[in-house]
PDB file of C-alpha atoms in Angstrom:
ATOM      1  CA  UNK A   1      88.666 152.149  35.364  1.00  0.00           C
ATOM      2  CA  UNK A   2      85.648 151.146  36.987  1.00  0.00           C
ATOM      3  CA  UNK A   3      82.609 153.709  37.115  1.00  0.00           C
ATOM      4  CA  UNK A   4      82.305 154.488  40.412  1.00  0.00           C
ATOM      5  CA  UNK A   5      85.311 155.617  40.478  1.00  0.00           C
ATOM      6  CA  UNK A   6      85.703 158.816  42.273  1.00  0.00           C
ATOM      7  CA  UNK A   7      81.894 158.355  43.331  1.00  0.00           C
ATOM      8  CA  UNK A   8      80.161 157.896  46.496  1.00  0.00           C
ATOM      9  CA  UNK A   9      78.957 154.371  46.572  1.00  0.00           C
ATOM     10  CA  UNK A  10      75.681 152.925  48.685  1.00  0.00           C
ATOM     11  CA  UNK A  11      76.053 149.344  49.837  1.00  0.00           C
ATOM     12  CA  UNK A  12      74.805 146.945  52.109  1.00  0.00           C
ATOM     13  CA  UNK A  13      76.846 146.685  55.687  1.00  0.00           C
ATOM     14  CA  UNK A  14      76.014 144.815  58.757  1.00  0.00           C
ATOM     15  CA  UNK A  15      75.592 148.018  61.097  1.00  0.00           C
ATOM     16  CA  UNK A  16      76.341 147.539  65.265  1.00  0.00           C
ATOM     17  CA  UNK A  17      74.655 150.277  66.304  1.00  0.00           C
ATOM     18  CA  UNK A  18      75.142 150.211  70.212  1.00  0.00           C
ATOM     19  CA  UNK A  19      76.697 147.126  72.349  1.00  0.00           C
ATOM     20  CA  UNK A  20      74.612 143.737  72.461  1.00  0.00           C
ATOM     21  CA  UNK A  21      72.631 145.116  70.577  1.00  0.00           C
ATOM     22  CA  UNK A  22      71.949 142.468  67.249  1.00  0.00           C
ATOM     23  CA  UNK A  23      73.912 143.771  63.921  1.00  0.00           C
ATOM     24  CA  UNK A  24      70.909 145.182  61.530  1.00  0.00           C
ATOM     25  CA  UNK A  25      71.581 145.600  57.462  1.00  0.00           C
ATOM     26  CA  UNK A  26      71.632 148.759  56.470  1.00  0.00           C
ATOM     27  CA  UNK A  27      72.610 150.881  53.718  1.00  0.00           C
ATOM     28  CA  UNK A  28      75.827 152.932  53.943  1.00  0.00           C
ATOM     29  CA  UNK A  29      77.454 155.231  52.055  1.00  0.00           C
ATOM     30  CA  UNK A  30      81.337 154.982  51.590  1.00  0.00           C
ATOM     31  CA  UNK A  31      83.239 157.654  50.306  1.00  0.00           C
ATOM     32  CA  UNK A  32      85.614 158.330  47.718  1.00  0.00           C
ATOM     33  CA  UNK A  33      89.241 157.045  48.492  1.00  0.00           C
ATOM     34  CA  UNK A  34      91.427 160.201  49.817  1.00  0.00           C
ATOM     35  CA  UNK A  35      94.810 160.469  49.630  1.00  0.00           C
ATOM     36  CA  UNK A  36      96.902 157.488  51.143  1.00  0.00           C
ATOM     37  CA  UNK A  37      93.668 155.112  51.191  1.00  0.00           C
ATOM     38  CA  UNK A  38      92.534 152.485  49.242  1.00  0.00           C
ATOM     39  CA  UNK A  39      88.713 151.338  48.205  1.00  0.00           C
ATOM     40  CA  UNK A  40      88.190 147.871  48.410  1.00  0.00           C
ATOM     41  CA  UNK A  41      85.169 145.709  46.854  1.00  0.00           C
ATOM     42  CA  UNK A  42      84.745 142.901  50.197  1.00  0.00           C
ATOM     43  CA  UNK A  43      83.864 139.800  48.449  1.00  0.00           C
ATOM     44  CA  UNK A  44      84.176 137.362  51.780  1.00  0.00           C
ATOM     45  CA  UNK A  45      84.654 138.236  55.158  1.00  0.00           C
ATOM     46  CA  UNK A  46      85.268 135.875  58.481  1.00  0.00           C
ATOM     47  CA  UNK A  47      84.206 136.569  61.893  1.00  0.00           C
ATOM     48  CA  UNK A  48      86.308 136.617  64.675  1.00  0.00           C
ATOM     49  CA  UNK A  49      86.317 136.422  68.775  1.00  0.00           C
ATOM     50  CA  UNK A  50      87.684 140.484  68.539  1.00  0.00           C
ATOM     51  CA  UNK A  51      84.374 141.237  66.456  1.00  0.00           C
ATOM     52  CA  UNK A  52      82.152 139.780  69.146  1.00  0.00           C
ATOM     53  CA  UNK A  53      84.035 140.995  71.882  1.00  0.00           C
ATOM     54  CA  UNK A  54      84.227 145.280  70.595  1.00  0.00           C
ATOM     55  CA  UNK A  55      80.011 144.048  70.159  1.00  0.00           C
ATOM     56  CA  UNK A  56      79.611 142.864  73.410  1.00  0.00           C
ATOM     57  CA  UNK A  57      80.356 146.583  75.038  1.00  0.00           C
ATOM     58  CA  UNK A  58      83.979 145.311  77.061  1.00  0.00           C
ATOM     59  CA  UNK A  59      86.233 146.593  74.416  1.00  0.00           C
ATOM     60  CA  UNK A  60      87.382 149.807  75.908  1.00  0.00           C
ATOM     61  CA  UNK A  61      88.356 151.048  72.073  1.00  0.00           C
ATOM     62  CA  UNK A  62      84.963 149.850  71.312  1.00  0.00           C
ATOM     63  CA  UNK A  63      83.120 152.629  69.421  1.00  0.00           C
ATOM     64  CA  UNK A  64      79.478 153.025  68.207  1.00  0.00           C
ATOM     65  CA  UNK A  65      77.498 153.067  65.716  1.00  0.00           C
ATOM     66  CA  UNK A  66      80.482 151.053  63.602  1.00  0.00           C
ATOM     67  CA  UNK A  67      80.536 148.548  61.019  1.00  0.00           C
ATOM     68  CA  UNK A  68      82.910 145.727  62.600  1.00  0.00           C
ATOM     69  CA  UNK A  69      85.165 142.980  60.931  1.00  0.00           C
ATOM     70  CA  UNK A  70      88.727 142.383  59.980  1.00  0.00           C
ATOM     71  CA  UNK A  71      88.961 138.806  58.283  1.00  0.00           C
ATOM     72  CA  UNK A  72      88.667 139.193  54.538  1.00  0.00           C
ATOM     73  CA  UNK A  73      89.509 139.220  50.652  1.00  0.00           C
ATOM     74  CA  UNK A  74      88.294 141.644  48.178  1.00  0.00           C
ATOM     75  CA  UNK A  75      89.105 143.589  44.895  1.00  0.00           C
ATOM     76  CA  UNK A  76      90.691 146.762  44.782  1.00  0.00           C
ATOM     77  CA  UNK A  77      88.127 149.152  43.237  1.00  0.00           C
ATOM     78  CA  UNK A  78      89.711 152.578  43.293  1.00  0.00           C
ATOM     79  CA  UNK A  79      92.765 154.317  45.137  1.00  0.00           C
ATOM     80  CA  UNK A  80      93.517 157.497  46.168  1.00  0.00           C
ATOM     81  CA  UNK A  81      96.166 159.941  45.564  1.00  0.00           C
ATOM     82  CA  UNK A  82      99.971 158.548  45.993  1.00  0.00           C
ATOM     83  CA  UNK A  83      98.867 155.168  45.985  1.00  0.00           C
ATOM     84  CA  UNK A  84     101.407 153.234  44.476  1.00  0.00           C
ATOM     85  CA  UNK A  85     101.510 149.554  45.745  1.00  0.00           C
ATOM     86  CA  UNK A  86      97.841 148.847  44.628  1.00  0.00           C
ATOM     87  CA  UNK A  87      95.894 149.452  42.320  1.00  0.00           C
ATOM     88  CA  UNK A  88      92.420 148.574  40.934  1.00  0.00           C
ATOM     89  CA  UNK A  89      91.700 145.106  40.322  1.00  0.00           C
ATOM     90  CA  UNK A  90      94.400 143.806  42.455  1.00  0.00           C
ATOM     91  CA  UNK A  91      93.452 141.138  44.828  1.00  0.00           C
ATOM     92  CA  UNK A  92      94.081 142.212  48.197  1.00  0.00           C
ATOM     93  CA  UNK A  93      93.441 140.923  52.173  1.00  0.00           C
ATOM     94  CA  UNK A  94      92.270 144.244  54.701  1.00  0.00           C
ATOM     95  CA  UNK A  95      94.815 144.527  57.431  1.00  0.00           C
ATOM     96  CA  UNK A  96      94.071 145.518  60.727  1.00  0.00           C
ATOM     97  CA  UNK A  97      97.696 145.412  61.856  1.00  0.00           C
ATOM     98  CA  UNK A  98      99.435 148.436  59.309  1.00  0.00           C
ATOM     99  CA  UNK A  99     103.252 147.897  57.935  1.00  0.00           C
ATOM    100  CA  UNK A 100     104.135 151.386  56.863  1.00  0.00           C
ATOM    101  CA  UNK A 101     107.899 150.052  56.602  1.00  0.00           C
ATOM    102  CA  UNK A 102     108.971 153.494  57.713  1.00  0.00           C
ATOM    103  CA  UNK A 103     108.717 153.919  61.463  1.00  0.00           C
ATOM    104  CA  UNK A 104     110.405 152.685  64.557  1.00  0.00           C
ATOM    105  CA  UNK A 105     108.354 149.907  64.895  1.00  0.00           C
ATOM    106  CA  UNK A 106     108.463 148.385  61.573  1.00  0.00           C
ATOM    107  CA  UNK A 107     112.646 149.295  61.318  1.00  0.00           C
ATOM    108  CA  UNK A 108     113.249 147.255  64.330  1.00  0.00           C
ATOM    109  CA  UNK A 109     113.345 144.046  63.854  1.00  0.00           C
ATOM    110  CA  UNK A 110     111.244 143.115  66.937  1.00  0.00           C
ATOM    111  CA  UNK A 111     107.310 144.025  66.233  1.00  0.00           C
ATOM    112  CA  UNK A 112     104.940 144.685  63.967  1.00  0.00           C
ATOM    113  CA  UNK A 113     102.881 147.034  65.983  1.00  0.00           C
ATOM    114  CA  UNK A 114     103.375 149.938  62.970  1.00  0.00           C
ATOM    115  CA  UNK A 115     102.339 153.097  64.530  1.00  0.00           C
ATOM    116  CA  UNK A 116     101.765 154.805  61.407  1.00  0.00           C
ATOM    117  CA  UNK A 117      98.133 155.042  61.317  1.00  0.00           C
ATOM    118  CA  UNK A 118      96.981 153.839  64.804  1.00  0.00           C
ATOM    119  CA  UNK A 119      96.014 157.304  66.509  1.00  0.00           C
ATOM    120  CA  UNK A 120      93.759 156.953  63.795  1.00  0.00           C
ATOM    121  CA  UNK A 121      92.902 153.097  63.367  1.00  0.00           C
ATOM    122  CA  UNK A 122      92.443 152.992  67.437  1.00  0.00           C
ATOM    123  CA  UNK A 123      89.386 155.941  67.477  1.00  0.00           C
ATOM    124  CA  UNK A 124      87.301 154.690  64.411  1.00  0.00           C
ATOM    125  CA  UNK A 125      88.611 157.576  61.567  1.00  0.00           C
ATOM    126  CA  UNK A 126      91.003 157.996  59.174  1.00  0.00           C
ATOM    127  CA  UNK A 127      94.228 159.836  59.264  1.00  0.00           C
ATOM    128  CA  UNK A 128      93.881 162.234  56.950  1.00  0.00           C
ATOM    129  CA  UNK A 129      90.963 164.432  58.490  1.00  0.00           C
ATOM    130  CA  UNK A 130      90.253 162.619  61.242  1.00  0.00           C
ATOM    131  CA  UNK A 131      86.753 161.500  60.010  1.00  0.00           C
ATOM    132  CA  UNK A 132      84.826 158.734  58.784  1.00  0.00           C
ATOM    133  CA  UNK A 133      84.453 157.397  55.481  1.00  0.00           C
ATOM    134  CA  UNK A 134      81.115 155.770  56.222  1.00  0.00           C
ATOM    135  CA  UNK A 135      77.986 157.309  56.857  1.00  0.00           C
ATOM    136  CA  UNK A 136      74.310 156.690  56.818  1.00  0.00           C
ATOM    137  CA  UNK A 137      72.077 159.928  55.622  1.00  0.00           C
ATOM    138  CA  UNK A 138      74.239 161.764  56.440  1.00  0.00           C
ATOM    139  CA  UNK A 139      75.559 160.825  60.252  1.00  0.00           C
ATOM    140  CA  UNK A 140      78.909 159.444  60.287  1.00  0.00           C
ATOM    141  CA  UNK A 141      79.919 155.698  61.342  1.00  0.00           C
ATOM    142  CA  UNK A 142      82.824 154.915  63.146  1.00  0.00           C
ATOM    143  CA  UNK A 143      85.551 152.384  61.015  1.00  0.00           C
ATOM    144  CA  UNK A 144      86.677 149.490  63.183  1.00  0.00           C
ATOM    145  CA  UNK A 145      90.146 148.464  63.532  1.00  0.00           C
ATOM    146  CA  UNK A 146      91.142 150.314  60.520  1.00  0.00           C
ATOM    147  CA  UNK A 147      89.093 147.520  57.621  1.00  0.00           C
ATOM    148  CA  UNK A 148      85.490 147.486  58.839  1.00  0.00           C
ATOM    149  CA  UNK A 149      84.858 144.784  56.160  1.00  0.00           C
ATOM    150  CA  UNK A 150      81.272 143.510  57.502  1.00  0.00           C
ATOM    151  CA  UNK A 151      80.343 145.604  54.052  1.00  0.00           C
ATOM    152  CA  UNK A 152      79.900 145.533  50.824  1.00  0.00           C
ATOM    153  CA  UNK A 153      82.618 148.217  50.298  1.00  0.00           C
ATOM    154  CA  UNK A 154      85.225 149.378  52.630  1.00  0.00           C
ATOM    155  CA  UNK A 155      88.331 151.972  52.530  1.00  0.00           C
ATOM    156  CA  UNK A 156      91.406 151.503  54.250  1.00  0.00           C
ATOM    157  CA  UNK A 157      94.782 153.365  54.499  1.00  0.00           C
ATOM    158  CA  UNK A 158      97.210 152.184  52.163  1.00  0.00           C
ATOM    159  CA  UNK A 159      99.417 150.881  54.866  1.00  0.00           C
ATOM    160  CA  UNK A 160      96.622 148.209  55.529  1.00  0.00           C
ATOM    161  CA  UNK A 161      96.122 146.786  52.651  1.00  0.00           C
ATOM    162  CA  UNK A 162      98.485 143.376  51.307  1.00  0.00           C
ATOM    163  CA  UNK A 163      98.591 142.698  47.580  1.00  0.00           C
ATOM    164  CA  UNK A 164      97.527 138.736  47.063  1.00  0.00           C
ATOM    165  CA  UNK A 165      97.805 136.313  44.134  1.00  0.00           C
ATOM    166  CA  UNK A 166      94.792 136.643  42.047  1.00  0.00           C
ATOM    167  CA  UNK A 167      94.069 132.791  41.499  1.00  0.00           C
ATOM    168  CA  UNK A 168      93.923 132.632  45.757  1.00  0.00           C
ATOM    169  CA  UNK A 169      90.635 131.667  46.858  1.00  0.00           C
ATOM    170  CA  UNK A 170      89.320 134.846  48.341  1.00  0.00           C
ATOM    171  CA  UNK A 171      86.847 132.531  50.460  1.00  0.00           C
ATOM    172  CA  UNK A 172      90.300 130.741  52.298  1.00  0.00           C
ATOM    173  CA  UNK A 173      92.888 133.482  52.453  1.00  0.00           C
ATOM    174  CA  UNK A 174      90.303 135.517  54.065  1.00  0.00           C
ATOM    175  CA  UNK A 175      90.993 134.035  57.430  1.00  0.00           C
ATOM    176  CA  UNK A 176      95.011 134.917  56.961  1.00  0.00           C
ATOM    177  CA  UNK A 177      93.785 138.572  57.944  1.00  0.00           C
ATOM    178  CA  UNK A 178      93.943 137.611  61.583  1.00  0.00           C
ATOM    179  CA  UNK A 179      93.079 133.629  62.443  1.00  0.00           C
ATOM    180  CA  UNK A 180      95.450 131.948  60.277  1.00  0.00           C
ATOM    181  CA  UNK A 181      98.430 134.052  60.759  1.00  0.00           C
ATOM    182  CA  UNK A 182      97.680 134.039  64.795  1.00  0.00           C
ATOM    183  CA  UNK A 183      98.357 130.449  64.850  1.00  0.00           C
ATOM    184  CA  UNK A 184     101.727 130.930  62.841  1.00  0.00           C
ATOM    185  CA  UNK A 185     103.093 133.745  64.415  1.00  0.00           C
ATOM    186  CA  UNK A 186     102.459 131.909  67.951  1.00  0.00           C
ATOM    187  CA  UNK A 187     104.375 129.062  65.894  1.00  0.00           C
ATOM    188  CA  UNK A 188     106.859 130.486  64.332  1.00  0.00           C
ATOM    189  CA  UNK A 189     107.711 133.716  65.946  1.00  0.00           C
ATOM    190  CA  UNK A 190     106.464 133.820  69.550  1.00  0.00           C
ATOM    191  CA  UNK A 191     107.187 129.947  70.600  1.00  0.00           C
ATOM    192  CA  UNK A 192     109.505 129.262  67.718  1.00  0.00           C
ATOM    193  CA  UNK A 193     109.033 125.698  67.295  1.00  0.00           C
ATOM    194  CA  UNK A 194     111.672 123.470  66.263  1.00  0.00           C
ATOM    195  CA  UNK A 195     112.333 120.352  64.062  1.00  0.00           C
ATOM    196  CA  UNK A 196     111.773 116.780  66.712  1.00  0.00           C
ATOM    197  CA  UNK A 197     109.127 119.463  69.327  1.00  0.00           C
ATOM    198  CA  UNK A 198     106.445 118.569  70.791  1.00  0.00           C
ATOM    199  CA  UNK A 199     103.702 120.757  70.678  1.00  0.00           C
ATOM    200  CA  UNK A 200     100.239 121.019  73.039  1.00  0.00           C
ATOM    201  CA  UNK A 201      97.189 122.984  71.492  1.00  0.00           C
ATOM    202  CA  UNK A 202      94.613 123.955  73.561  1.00  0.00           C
ATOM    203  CA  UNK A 203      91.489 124.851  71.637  1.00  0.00           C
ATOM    204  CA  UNK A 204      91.203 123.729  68.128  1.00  0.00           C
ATOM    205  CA  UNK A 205      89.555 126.869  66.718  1.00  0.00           C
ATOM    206  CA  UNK A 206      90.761 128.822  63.435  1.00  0.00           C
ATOM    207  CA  UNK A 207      93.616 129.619  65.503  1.00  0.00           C
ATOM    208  CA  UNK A 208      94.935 126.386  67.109  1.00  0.00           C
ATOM    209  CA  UNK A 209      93.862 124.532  63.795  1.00  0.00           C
ATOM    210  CA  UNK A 210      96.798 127.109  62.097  1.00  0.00           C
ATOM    211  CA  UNK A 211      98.931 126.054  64.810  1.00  0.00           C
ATOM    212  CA  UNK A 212      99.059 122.810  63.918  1.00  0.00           C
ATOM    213  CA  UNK A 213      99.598 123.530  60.533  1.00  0.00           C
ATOM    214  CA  UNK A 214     102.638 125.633  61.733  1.00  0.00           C
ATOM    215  CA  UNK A 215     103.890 122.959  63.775  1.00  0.00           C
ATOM    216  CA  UNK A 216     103.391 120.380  61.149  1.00  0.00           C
ATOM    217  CA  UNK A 217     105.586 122.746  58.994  1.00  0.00           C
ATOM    218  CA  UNK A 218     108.378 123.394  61.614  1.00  0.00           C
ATOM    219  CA  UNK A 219     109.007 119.527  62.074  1.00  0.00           C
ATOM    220  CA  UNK A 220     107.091 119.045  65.306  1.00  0.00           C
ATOM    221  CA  UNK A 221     107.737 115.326  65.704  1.00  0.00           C
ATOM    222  CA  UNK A 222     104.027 115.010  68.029  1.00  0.00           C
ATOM    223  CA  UNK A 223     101.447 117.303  67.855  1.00  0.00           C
ATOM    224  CA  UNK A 224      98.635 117.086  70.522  1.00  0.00           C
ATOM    225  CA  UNK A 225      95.238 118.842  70.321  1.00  0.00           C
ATOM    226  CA  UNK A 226      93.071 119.384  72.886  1.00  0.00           C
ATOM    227  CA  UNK A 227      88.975 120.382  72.946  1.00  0.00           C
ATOM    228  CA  UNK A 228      85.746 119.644  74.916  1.00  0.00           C
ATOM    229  CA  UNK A 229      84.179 119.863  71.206  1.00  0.00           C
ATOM    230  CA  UNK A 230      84.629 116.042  70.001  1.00  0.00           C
ATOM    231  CA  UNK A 231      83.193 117.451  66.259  1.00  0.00           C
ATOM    232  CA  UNK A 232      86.626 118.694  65.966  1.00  0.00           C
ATOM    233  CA  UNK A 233      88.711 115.415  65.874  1.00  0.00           C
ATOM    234  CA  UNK A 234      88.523 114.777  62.200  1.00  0.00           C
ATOM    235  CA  UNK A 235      89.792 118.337  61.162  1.00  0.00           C
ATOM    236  CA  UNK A 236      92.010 118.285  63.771  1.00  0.00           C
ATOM    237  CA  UNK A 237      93.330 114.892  62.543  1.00  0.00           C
ATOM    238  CA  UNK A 238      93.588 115.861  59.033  1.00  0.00           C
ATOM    239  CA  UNK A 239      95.699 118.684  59.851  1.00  0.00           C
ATOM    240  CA  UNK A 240      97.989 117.151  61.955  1.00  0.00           C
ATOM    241  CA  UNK A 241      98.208 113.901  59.667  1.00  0.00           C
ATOM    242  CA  UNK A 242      99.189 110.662  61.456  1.00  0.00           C
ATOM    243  CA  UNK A 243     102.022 111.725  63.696  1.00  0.00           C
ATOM    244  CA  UNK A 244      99.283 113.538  65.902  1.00  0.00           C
ATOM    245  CA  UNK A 245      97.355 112.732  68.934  1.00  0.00           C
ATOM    246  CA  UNK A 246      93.947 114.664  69.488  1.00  0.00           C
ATOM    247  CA  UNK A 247      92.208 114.484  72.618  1.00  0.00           C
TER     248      UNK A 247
END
């Protein structure tokens, strides 16, 4: 059981205190785990487009003061009441995008846009008294996108939260909280590639790089990259392996 446990715990976060204005470290308390949520020790954390766009002011869910980011891996390091899929220790990846298995959404079939928690998730709080786990002396900081992992220590509902092999390299499966598993979906679920395609990529960022992973692994017979950025070539190329052009 670790010691802090139950205790209020002051870390280091990367604070975004109003839009365009540049991130500042701070220190931040982060409450206790309540019931349904999850504390998790952040050990590495990506940065995504999203995370620069909510900073640059035109996110219209955009919310300050907040502590943004959703790509990362951590340690479980307490949970709160009714908890049962995690616990602490586990090795787990934050998820913006809830599964709570249970409503419409998740039952259909169709999408995974779980509405479980996202009256919540989508105005910076958590669902069980609408209010913020974070604060600094006192004045409460808004949670973004339901992980808020640009700190040392985050909470999240237990809806948001997906239990990982321990010998995964937190510093790679961070990126499956949102670039990676972009790329795959677009792959596998939204243009649902098949054996002998051939498959364009424009942009060979985190995301288009995991789409030609995807295609790789759906049997795309020619796989062509394209990118103003010739620094990419070689990562595109060893992705892709020989059967792919990149322009």
């Amino acid at each position: 059981m670790a010691a802090t446990q139950g205790q209020v715990i002051t870390c280091k976060a990367a604070m975004a205190w109003e839009a365009n204005k540049p991130l500042s470290i701070e220190d931040v308390q982060v409450a206790p785990p309540q019931a349904g949520e999850v504390r998790i020790k952040i050990f590495f954390t990506a940065l995504c487009h999203t995370d620069a766009y909510t900073w640059s002011g035109k996110d219209p869910e955009g919310l300050f003061p907040c502590i943004l980011g959703h790509e990362a891996a951590g340690i479980v390091e307490s949970v709160g009441e009714g908890v049962t899929e995690v616990q602490p220790g586990d090795h787990v990846i934050p998820c913006y995008r809830a599964e709570c298995r249970e409503c419409k959404f998740c039952k259909s079939g169709k999408t995974n846009l779980c509405g479980k928690v996202r009256a919540a998730t989508g105005v910076g709080v958590m669902m069980n008294d609408r209010k913020s786990q974070f604060s600094i002396n006192g004045k409460p900081i808004y949670h973004f996108m339901g992980t808020s992992t640009f700190s040392q220590y985050t909470v999240v509902h237990d809806v948001s939260v997906a239990k990982i092999d321990p010998q995964a390299p937190l510093e790679k499966v961070c990126l499956l909280g949102c670039g990676v598993s972009t790329g795959l979906g677009a792959v596998w679920n939204a243009a649902k590639v098949e054996s002998g395609s051939t498959v364009a990529i424009f942009g060979l960022g985190i995301v288009g790089l995991a789409v030609a992973e995807g295609a790789k692994a759906a049997g795309a017979s020619r796989i062509i990259g394209v990118d103003i950025d010739g620094k990419k070539f070689d990562t595109g190329l060893g992705l892709g392996g020989h059967q792919s052009l990149w322009v």
